[in-house]
Coordinates of C-alpha atoms in Angstrom, one line a residue:
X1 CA 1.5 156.0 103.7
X2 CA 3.2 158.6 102.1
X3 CA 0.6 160.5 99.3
X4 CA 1.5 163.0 97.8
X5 CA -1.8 165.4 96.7
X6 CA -2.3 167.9 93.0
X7 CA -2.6 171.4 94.6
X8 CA -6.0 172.7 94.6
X9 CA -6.5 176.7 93.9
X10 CA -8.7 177.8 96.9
X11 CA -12.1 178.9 95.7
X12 CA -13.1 182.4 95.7
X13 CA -16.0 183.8 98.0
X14 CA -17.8 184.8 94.9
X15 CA -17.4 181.4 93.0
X16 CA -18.5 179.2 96.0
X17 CA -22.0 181.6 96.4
X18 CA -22.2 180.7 92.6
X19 CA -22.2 176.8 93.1
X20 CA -24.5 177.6 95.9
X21 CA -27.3 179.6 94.4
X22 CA -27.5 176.0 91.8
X23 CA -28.6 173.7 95.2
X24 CA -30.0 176.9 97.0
X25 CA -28.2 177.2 100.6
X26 CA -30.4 174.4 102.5
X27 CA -28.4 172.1 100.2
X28 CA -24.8 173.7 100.5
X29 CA -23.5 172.9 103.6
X30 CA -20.9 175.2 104.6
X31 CA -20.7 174.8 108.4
X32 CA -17.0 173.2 109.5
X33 CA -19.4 170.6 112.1
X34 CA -21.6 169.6 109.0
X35 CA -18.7 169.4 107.0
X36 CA -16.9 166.9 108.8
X37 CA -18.6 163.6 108.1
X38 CA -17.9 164.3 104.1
X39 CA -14.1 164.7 105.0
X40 CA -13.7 162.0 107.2
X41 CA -13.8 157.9 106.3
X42 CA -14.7 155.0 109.1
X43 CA -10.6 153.5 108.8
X44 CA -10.0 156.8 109.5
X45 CA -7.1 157.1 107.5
X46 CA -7.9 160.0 105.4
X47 CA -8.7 163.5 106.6
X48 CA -9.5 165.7 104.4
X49 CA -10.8 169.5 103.6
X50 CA -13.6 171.2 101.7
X51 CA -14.7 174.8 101.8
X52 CA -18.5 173.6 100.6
X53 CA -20.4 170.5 100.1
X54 CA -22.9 170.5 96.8
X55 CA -26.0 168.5 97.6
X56 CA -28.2 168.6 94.3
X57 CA -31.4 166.9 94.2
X58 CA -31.7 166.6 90.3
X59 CA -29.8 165.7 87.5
X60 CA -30.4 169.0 86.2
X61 CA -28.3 170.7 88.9
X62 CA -25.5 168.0 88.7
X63 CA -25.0 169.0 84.9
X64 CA -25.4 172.7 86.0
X65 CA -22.7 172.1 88.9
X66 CA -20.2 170.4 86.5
X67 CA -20.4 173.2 83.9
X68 CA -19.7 176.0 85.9
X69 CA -16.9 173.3 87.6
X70 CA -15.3 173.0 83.8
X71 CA -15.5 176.7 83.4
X72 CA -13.9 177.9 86.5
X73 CA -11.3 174.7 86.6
X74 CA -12.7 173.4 90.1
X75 CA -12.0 170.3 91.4
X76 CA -14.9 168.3 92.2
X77 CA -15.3 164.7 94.6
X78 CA -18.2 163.1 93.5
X79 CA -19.4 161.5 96.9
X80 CA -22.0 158.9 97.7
X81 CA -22.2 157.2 101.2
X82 CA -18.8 157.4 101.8
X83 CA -18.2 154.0 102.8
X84 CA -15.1 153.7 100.3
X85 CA -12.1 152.1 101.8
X86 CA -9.6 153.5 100.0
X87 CA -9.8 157.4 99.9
X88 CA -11.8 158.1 96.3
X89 CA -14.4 159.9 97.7
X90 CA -12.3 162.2 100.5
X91 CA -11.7 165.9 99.3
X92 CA -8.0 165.6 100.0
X93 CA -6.7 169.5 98.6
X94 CA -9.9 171.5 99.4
X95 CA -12.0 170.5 96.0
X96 CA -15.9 170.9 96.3
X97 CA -17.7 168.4 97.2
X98 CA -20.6 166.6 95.5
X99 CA -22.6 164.8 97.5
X100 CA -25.4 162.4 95.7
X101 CA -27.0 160.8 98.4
X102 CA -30.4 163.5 97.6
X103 CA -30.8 162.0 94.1
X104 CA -32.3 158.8 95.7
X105 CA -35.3 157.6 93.6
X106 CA -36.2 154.1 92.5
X107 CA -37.2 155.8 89.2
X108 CA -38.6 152.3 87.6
X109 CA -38.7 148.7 88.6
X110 CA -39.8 146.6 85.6
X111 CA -40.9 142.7 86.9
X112 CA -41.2 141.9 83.4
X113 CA -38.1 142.9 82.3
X114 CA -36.2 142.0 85.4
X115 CA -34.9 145.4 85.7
X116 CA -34.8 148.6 88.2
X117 CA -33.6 151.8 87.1
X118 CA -32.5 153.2 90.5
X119 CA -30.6 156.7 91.0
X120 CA -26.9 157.1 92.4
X121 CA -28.2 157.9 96.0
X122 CA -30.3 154.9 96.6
X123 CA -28.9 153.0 99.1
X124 CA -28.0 149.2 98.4
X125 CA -30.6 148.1 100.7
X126 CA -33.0 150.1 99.6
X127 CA -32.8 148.8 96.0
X128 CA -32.6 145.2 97.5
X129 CA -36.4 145.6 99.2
X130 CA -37.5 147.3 96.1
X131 CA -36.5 144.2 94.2
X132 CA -38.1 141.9 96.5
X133 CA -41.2 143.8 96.7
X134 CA -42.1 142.5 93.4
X135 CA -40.5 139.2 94.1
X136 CA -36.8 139.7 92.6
X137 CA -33.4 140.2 94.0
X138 CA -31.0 142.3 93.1
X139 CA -28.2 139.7 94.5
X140 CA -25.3 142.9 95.0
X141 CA -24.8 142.3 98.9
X142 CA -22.3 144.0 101.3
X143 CA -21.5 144.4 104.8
X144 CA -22.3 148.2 104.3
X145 CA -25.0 147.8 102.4
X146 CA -27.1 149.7 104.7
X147 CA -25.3 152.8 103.8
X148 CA -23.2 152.5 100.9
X149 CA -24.8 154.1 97.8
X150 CA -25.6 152.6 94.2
X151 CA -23.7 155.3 92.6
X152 CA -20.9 154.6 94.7
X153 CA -21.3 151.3 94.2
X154 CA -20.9 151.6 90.4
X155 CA -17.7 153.9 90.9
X156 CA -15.9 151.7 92.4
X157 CA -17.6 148.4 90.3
X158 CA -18.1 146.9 94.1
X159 CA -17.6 142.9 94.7
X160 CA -19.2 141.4 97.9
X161 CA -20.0 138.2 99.0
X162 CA -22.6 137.2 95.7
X163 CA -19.7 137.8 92.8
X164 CA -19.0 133.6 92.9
X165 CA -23.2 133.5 91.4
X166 CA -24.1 136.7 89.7
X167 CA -20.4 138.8 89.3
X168 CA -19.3 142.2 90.4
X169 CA -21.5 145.5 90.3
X170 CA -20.1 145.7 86.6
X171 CA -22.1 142.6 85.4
X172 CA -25.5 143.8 87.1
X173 CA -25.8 147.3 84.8
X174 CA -27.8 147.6 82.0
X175 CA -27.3 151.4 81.5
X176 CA -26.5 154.6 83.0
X177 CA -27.3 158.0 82.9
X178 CA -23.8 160.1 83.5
X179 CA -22.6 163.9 83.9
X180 CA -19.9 164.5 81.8
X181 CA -17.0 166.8 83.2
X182 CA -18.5 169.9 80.9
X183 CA -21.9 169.5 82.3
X184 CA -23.4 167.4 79.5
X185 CA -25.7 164.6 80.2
X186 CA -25.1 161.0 78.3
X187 CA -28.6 158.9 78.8
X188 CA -27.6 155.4 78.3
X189 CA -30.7 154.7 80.7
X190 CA -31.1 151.2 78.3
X191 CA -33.1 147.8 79.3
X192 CA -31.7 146.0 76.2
X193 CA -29.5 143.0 76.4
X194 CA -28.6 143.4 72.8
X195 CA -27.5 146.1 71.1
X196 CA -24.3 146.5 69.0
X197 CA -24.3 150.0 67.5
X198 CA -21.4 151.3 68.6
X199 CA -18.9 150.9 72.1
X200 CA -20.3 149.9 75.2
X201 CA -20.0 153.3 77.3
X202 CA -21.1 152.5 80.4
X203 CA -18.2 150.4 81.4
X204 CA -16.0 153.2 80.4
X205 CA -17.9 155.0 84.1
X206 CA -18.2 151.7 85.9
X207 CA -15.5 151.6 88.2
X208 CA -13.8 154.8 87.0
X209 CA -14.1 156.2 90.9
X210 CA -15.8 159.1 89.5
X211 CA -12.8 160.4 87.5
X212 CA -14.5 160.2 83.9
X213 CA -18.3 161.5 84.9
X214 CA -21.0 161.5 87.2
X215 CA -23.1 158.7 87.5
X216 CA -26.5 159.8 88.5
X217 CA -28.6 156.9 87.5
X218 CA -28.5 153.0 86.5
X219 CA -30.6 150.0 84.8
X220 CA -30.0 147.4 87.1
X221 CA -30.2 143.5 86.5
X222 CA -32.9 141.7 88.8
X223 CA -33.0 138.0 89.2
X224 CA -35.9 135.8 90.2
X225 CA -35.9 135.5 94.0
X226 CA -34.7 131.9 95.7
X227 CA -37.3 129.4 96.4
X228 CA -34.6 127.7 98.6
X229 CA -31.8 128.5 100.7
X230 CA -29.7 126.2 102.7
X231 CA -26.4 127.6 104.3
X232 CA -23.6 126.3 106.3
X233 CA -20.9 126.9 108.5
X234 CA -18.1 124.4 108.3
X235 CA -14.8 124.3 110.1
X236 CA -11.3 123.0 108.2
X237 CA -7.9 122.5 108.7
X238 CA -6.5 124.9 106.4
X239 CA -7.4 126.8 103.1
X240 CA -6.2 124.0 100.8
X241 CA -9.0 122.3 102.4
X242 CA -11.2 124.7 102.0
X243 CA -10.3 125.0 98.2
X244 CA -11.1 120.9 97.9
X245 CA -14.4 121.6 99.5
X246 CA -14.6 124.3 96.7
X247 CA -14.5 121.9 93.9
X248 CA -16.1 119.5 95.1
X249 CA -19.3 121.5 95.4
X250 CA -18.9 123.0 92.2
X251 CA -19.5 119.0 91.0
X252 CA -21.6 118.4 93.1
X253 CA -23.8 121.1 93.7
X254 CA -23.0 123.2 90.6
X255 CA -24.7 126.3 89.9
X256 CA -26.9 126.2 93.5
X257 CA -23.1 127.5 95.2
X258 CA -24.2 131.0 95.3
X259 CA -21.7 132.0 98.4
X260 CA -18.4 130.7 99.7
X261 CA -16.6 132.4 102.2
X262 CA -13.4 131.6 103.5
X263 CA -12.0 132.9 107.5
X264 CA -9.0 132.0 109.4
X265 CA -9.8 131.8 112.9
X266 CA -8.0 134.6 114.2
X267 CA -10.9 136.8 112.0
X268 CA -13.1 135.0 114.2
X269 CA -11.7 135.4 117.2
X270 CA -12.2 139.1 117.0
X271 CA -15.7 138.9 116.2
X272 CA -16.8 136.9 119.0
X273 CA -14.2 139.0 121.3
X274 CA -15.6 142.0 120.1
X275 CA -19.0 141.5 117.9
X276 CA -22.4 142.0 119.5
X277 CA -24.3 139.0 119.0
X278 CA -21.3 136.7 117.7
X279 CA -21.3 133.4 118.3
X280 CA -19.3 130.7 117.8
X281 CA -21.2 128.4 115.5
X282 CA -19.1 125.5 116.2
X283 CA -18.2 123.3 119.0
X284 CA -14.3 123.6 119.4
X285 CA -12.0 125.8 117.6
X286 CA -10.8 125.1 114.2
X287 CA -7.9 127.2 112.1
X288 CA -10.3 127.6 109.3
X289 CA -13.9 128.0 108.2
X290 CA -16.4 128.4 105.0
X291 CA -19.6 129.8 104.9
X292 CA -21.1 127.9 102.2
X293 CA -24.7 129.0 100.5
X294 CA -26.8 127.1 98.1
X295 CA -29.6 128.9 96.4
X296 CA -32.1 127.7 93.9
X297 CA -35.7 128.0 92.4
X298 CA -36.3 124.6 93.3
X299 CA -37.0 123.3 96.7
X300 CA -35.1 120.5 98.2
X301 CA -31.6 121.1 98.6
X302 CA -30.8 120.2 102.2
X303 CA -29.8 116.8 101.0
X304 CA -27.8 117.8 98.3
X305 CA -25.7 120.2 101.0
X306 CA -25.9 117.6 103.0
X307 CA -24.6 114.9 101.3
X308 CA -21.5 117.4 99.8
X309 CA -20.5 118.0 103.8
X310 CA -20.6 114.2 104.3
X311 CA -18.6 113.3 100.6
X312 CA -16.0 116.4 102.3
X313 CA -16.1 114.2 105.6
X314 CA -15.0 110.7 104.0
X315 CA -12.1 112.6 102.4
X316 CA -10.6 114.2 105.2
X317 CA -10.9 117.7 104.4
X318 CA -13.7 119.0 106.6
X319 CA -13.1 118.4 110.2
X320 CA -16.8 120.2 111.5
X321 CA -19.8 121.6 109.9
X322 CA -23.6 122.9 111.3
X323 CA -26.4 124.0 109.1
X324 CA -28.6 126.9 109.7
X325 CA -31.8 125.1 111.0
X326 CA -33.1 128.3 110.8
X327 CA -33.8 132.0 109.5
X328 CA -32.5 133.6 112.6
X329 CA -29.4 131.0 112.8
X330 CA -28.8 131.5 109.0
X331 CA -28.6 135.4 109.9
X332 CA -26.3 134.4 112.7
X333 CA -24.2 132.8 110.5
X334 CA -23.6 135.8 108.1
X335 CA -23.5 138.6 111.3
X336 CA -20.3 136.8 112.1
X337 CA -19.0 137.2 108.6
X338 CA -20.4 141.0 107.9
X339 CA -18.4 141.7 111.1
X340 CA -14.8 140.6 110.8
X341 CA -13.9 143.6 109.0
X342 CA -15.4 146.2 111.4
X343 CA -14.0 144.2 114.3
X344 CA -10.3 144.2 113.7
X345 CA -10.0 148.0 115.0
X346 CA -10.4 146.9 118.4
X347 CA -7.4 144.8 118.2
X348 CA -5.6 148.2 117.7
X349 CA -3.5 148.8 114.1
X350 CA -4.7 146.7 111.2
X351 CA -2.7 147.0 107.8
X352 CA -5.2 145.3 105.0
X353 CA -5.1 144.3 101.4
X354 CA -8.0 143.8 99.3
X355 CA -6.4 141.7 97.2
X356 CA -7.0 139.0 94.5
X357 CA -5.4 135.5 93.2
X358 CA -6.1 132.4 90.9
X359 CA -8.5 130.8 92.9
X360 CA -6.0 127.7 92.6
X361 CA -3.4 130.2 94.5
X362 CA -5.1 131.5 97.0
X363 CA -4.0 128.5 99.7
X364 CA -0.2 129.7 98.1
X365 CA -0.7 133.4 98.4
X366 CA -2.3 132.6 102.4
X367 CA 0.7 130.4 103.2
X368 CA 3.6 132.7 101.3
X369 CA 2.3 136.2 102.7
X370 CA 1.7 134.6 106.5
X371 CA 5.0 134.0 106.9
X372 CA 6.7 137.4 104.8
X373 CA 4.5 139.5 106.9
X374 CA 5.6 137.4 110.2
X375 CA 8.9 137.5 109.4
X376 CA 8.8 141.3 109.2
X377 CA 6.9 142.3 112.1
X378 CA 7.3 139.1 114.5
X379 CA 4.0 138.7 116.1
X380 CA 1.9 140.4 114.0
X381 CA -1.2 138.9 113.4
X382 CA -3.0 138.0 110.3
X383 CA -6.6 137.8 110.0
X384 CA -7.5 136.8 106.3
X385 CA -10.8 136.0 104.9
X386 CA -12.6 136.7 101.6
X387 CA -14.3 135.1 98.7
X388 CA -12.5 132.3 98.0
X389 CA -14.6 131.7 94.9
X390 CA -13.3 134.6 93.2
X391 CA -10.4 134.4 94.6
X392 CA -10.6 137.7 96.6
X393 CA -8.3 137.6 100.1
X394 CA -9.3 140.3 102.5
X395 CA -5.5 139.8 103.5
X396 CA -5.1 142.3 106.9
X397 CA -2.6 142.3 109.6
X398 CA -3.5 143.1 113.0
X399 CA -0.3 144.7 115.1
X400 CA 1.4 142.8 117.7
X401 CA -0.4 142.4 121.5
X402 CA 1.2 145.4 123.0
X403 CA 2.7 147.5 120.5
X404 CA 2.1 150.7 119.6
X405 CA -0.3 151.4 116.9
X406 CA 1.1 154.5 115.2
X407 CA 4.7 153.2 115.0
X408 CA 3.0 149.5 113.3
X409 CA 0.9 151.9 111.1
X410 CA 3.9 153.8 110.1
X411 CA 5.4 150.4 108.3
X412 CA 2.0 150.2 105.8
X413 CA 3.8 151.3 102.2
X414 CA 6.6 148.3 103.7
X415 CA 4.1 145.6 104.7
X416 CA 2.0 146.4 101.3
X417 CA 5.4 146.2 99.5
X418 CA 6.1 142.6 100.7
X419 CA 2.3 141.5 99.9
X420 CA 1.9 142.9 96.7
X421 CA 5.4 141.3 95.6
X422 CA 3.7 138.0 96.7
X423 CA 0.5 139.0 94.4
X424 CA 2.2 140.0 91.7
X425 CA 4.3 136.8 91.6
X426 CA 1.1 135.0 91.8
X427 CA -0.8 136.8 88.7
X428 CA -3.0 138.4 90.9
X429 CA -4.1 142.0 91.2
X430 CA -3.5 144.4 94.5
X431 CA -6.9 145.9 94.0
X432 CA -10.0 143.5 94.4
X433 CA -13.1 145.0 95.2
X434 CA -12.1 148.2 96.7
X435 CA -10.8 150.4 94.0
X436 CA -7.3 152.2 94.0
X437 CA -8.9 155.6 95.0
X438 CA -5.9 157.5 97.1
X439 CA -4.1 154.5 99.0
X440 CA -2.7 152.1 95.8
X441 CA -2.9 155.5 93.0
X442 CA 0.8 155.6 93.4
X443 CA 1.1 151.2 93.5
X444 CA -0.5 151.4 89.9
X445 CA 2.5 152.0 87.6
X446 CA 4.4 149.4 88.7
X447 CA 1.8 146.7 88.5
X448 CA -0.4 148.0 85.6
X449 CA 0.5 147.3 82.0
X450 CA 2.3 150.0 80.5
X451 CA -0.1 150.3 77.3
X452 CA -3.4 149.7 79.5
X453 CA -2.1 152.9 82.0
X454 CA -1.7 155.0 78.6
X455 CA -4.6 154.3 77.2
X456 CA -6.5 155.1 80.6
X457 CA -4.6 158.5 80.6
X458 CA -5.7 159.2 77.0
X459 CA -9.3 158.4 77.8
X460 CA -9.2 160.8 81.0
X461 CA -7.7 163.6 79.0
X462 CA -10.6 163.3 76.7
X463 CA -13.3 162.8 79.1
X464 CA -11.9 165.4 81.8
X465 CA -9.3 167.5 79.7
X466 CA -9.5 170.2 82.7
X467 CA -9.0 167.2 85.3
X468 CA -11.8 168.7 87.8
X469 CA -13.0 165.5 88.0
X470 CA -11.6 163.6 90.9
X471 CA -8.0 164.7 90.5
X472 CA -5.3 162.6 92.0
X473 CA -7.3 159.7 92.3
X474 CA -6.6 156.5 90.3
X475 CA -3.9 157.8 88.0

């Protein structure tokens, strides 16, 4: 990956003991060793540089923070849990950090109104229990949900594996409170579902990676909780199967399908080689699996999964299937999937694409980028899964048995080349669910409508006209 970075002016000795005296030095972490896990991300593919890490605990100090940022033209990185996969939130040309993992209050949770106004350094999980403490869900879920931050989760308008029921991280806000680049404070902190006076803001910050503003606090959707649960683990022959098993529980189940997630079995095959506590949930090795959930208020829907996996059956295109007859075997279940991403760095280089198609194209894009990525590396190994019912392909390439990781690395901007082409062809976009942050910035132009990437550039020269926010990230 070849990125090329803004220059950064190094901050002065005197301007860094002003941003300090905001947090007070307890909360500015100067130290290289304490620096390093805000520089650093777990692909390890962006290393990065800082000469002092902000860690306010109030929106007051955010706003003051940005102000003297806008004055003094310093770059700022907004940072939550730095879980991001594609290098927003690394300080790349020595800009200040901003860490908001301290501004971590559930300020609200309102039963009645099925909302919860959490702040940007509430950790998903976190927000999850709070929601089913008063019997609600808040239904964002993510493999890194123990870590990965709301605000961060908003920045990058995160996807997950409950987009097929309830949509991305963009349909689940309400409102937002944001820092603007000068340091003021725009409280959009709303419950309504209706109100027309004027432009809808907040999706002007919602996956904006932090270029446009802060986001320091949300309204959050909840949902009642599910009565009922069934989930199941079914084995195929290939991912046009698993797209007929797709439609026919849309018709047949309908709006119960709250999950369906697609794995080749290669994906697999790492996880149980390398995954504590994987198991193979099925008898004999197939080349393809779903992990199907229905949810619902109403009890009773065993037989109604039951009977879909047996319609599948008489038409050939399920070949095994198991149910969770359990809690602990439903968790089993979806420990296997939460750890086929993690898992692949074991297998030495992986190249990956977060990466979405039609969901009617997905069994093309599979088949088509298979064999481009083959032909260019010969044995290279793809290991694709994703949400096939949004037609997000987790689409990454494990390096041949044997060869040398750094020299298969090295060929990244090539082997994302020949995939995106595939996308592209396809109508589909080269960014899913992980933002464009560092590693795709420079993919943009070329796949982006001309007018849409204008209009973007106008609205970040009038939200940041100074460009402290962010800079080089995204455009």
């Amino acid at each position: 990956m070849n990125i090329v970075q803004p220059l950064v002016p190094p901050l002065s000795p005197d301007l860094i003991a002003k941003f300090r005296k905001i947090v007070g030095d307890k909360y500015a972490v100067t130290d290289a060793a304490d620096i390093a896990p805000y520089v650093t991300e777990e692909r390890d593919l962006f290393h990065g540089h800082t000469p002092v890490v902000l860690r306010p605990g109030t929106v007051a100090e955010v706003a003051l923070i940005l102000a003297l940022a806008n004055e003094t033209a310093t770059a700022v990185v907004p940072q939550g849990g730095n879980t991001g996969l594609v290098g927003g939130q690394i300080p790349q040309a020595g800009e200040l950090v901003l860490s908001l993992t301290r501004l971590d209050r559930i300020r609200e949770v309102d039963a009645t109104s099925n909302t919860m106004t959490c702040e940007a350094g509430v950790v998903l999980a976190k927000a999850q229990e709070a929601a089913a403490a008063v019997d609600r869900l808040f239904p964002l879920s993510l493999a890194a949900e123990g870590s990965c931050t709301i605000g961060g989760n908003l920045s990058t308008n995160a996807g997950g594996t409950a987009v097929l029921a309830y949509g991305n991280a963009r349909d689940l806000v309400l409102g937002l409170e944001v820092v603007l680049a000068d340091g003021r404070v725009w409280n959009g902190l709303s419950k309504l579902k209706k109100d027309n006076t004027g432009y809808d803001l907040k999706n002007l910050f919602v996956g904006a990676e932090g270029t446009l503003g802060v986001i320091t606090a949300a309204v959050l959707k909840l949902y009642p909780r599910p009565r009922a649960v069934e989930t199941a683990f079914v084995g195929l022959a290939s991912p046009a199967d698993a797209l007929a098993l797709f439609n026919l529980a849309g018709e047949r189940a309908g709006g119960t399908v709250t999950s369906f997630e697609l794995m080749s079995r290669m994906s697999v095959e790492f996880a149980l080689r390398h995954g504590a506590g994987c198991r193979d949930p099925l008898g004999a090795p197939l080349a393809w699996y779903v992990l199907i959930e229905l949810s619902s208020q109403a009890a009773g829907l065993r037989a109604p999964l039951e009977d879909l996996l047996g319609a599948a059956a008489e038409r050939g295109f399920l070949s095994d299937a198991t149910i969770a007859a359990s809690l602990d075997q439903r968790k089993a279940f979806w420990h296997l999937r939460d750890m086929l991403s993690d898992v692949q760095r074991f297998e030495g280089g992986s190249i990956k694409h977060d990466v979405s198609v039609p969901v009617a194209a997905v069994p093309d894009f599979i088949a088509q980028a298979s064999a481009a990525v083959e032909s260019l590396i010969p044995g290279c190994r793809p290991a694709a899964f994703g949400h096939l019912g949004d037609g997000n392909v987790h689409f990454n390439i494990s390096q041949p048995v044997g060869a040398d990781a750094a020299a298969y690395l090295a060929r990244w901007d090539e082997m994302g080349a020949v995939v995106n082409r595939i996308v592209t062809n396809l109508d589909g976009s080269i960014s899913a669910e992980h933002g464009i942050g560092q590693l795709k910035r420079d993919l943009l132009p070329a796949v982006k409508d001309k007018v849409a990437l204008d209009l973007m550039r106008t609205l970040k020269r009038t939200l940041d006209p100074n460009n402290i926010l962010n800079p080089g990230k995204v455009l």
